[in-house]
Short mmCIF file of C-alpha atoms in Angstrom, two decimals:
data_model
loop_
_atom_site.label_atom_id
_atom_site.label_comp_id
_atom_site.label_asym_id
_atom_site.label_seq_id
_atom_site.Cartn_x
_atom_site.Cartn_y
_atom_site.Cartn_z
CA GLU A 16 0.01 -0.01 0.00
CA ASN A 17 1.48 3.32 -1.08
CA ARG A 18 -0.52 5.66 1.14
CA VAL A 19 1.40 8.33 2.98
CA LYS A 20 0.96 8.31 6.73
CA TRP A 21 0.82 11.65 8.58
CA SER A 22 0.82 12.14 12.31
CA ASN A 23 -1.77 14.43 13.91
CA ALA A 24 1.00 16.80 14.94
CA GLU A 25 2.29 17.06 11.37
CA LEU A 26 -1.21 17.69 10.00
CA SER A 27 -2.05 20.21 12.77
CA ALA A 28 1.04 22.23 11.92
CA LYS A 29 -0.03 22.74 8.32
CA SER A 30 -2.09 25.74 7.17
CA ASP A 31 -5.50 25.29 5.54
CA ALA A 32 -3.98 26.04 2.16
CA GLU A 33 -1.25 23.42 2.68
CA LEU A 34 -3.85 20.85 3.70
CA ASP A 35 -6.03 21.69 0.70
CA ASP A 36 -3.03 21.18 -1.55
CA LEU A 37 -1.89 18.00 0.24
CA PHE A 38 -5.27 16.35 -0.10
CA ASP A 39 -6.11 17.82 -3.52
CA ALA A 40 -9.16 19.52 -2.01
CA ILE A 41 -11.51 21.75 -3.95
CA HIS A 42 -13.89 24.26 -2.44
CA TYR A 43 -17.65 23.93 -2.26
CA ASP A 44 -18.51 26.34 -5.13
CA GLU A 45 -15.99 24.68 -7.41
CA ALA A 46 -17.34 21.22 -6.55
CA CYS A 47 -20.91 22.40 -7.23
CA ALA A 48 -19.94 23.56 -10.72
CA HIS A 49 -19.05 19.94 -11.56
CA MET A 50 -22.01 18.16 -9.93
CA GLY A 51 -25.00 16.71 -11.70
CA THR A 52 -27.90 14.35 -11.18
CA GLY A 53 -26.74 10.86 -10.32
CA ASP A 54 -23.42 11.85 -8.79
CA ILE A 55 -22.69 9.88 -5.63
CA ILE A 56 -21.45 11.34 -2.37
CA LEU A 57 -19.84 8.87 0.07
CA LEU A 58 -19.36 9.72 3.74
CA HIS A 59 -17.01 8.33 6.32
CA GLY A 60 -18.86 9.01 9.55
CA THR A 61 -17.21 8.88 12.98
CA GLU A 62 -20.26 8.64 15.27
CA MET A 63 -21.13 5.32 16.93
CA PHE A 64 -23.92 4.48 14.45
CA SER A 65 -21.60 5.17 11.52
CA MET A 66 -18.86 3.06 13.08
CA THR A 67 -21.35 0.18 13.47
CA ILE A 68 -22.36 0.45 9.82
CA LYS A 69 -18.75 0.43 8.68
CA ALA A 70 -17.93 -2.59 10.85
CA ALA A 71 -20.98 -4.57 9.68
CA THR A 72 -20.38 -3.78 5.99
CA ARG A 73 -16.58 -3.85 6.16
CA SER A 74 -16.52 -0.56 4.35
CA TRP A 75 -14.68 2.69 4.81
CA TYR A 76 -17.98 4.51 4.12
CA SER A 77 -21.01 4.68 6.34
CA HIS A 78 -23.44 6.69 4.23
CA VAL A 79 -24.24 7.29 0.57
CA SER A 80 -26.28 10.08 -0.98
CA VAL A 81 -27.26 10.84 -4.58
CA VAL A 82 -27.13 14.32 -6.10
CA VAL A 83 -30.21 15.68 -7.92
CA LYS A 84 -29.73 18.79 -10.03
CA ASP A 85 -32.66 21.06 -10.80
CA PRO A 86 -35.46 18.66 -9.79
CA PRO A 87 -38.92 19.37 -11.22
CA GLU A 88 -41.17 21.73 -9.29
CA ALA A 89 -43.51 18.85 -8.36
CA ILE A 90 -40.65 17.03 -6.64
CA LEU A 91 -39.63 20.12 -4.67
CA GLU A 92 -43.26 20.50 -3.55
CA LEU A 93 -43.52 16.83 -2.64
CA TYR A 94 -40.54 17.13 -0.28
CA GLY A 95 -41.62 20.50 1.09
CA LEU A 96 -38.80 22.49 -0.49
CA HIS A 97 -40.83 25.18 -2.25
CA ASP A 98 -39.47 27.78 0.24
CA ASN A 99 -36.07 26.15 0.82
CA ARG A 100 -34.26 26.24 -2.51
CA ASP A 101 -30.59 25.60 -3.14
CA ALA A 102 -28.92 28.49 -4.93
CA ASN A 103 -27.08 26.10 -7.25
CA GLY A 104 -30.13 23.92 -7.86
CA LEU A 105 -28.37 20.98 -6.19
CA TYR A 106 -30.10 18.61 -3.80
CA VAL A 107 -29.18 15.40 -1.99
CA PHE A 108 -31.47 12.34 -2.07
CA GLU A 109 -30.79 10.12 0.92
CA SER A 110 -32.28 7.82 3.51
CA ASP A 111 -31.60 8.57 7.14
CA SER A 112 -32.81 7.42 10.54
CA GLU A 113 -33.48 11.05 11.44
CA THR A 114 -35.30 13.13 8.81
CA GLU A 115 -35.60 16.90 8.65
CA ASP A 116 -39.39 16.64 9.03
CA GLY A 117 -39.08 14.41 12.08
CA ARG A 118 -40.78 11.30 10.65
CA GLU A 119 -40.72 8.45 13.17
CA GLY A 120 -38.19 5.87 12.07
CA GLY A 121 -36.66 8.19 9.46
CA GLY A 122 -36.83 7.52 5.75
CA VAL A 123 -36.03 8.98 2.33
CA GLN A 124 -35.64 12.72 2.01
CA LEU A 125 -34.51 15.36 -0.49
CA LEU A 126 -32.42 18.19 0.99
CA PRO A 127 -30.74 21.28 -0.41
CA LEU A 128 -27.05 20.39 -0.83
CA ARG A 129 -25.69 23.40 1.04
CA ASN A 130 -27.92 22.67 4.09
CA TRP A 131 -26.93 19.02 3.99
CA VAL A 132 -23.18 19.83 3.89
CA ILE A 133 -23.53 22.22 6.83
CA GLU A 134 -25.46 19.57 8.79
CA MET A 135 -22.77 16.94 8.07
CA LYS A 136 -19.93 19.00 9.61
#
């Protein structure tokens, strides 16, 4: 395996710009310019439930979401997003145990991408 290992101290000493360069990071607005319907977003969660999912599935990832760009008005209405639009027209379709509308047991939801990213931090 050719992955470079970095200690926490080494990473902590680097500036944000150095870390962005090191990990080939792009910023949110740049990423949005390249996103379209059907793109997949994989998450590596660190909470207990995420760790359980990763252990059970033997995967690095604990959550997957699908990008939907410029969904039809009827879909936005169906998911209650008529007053909560994403400026880039990007939304995330996902299933979660805790939904924004508080449905018992969770379920499938469509969320504005920017809101979803902020919530995932």
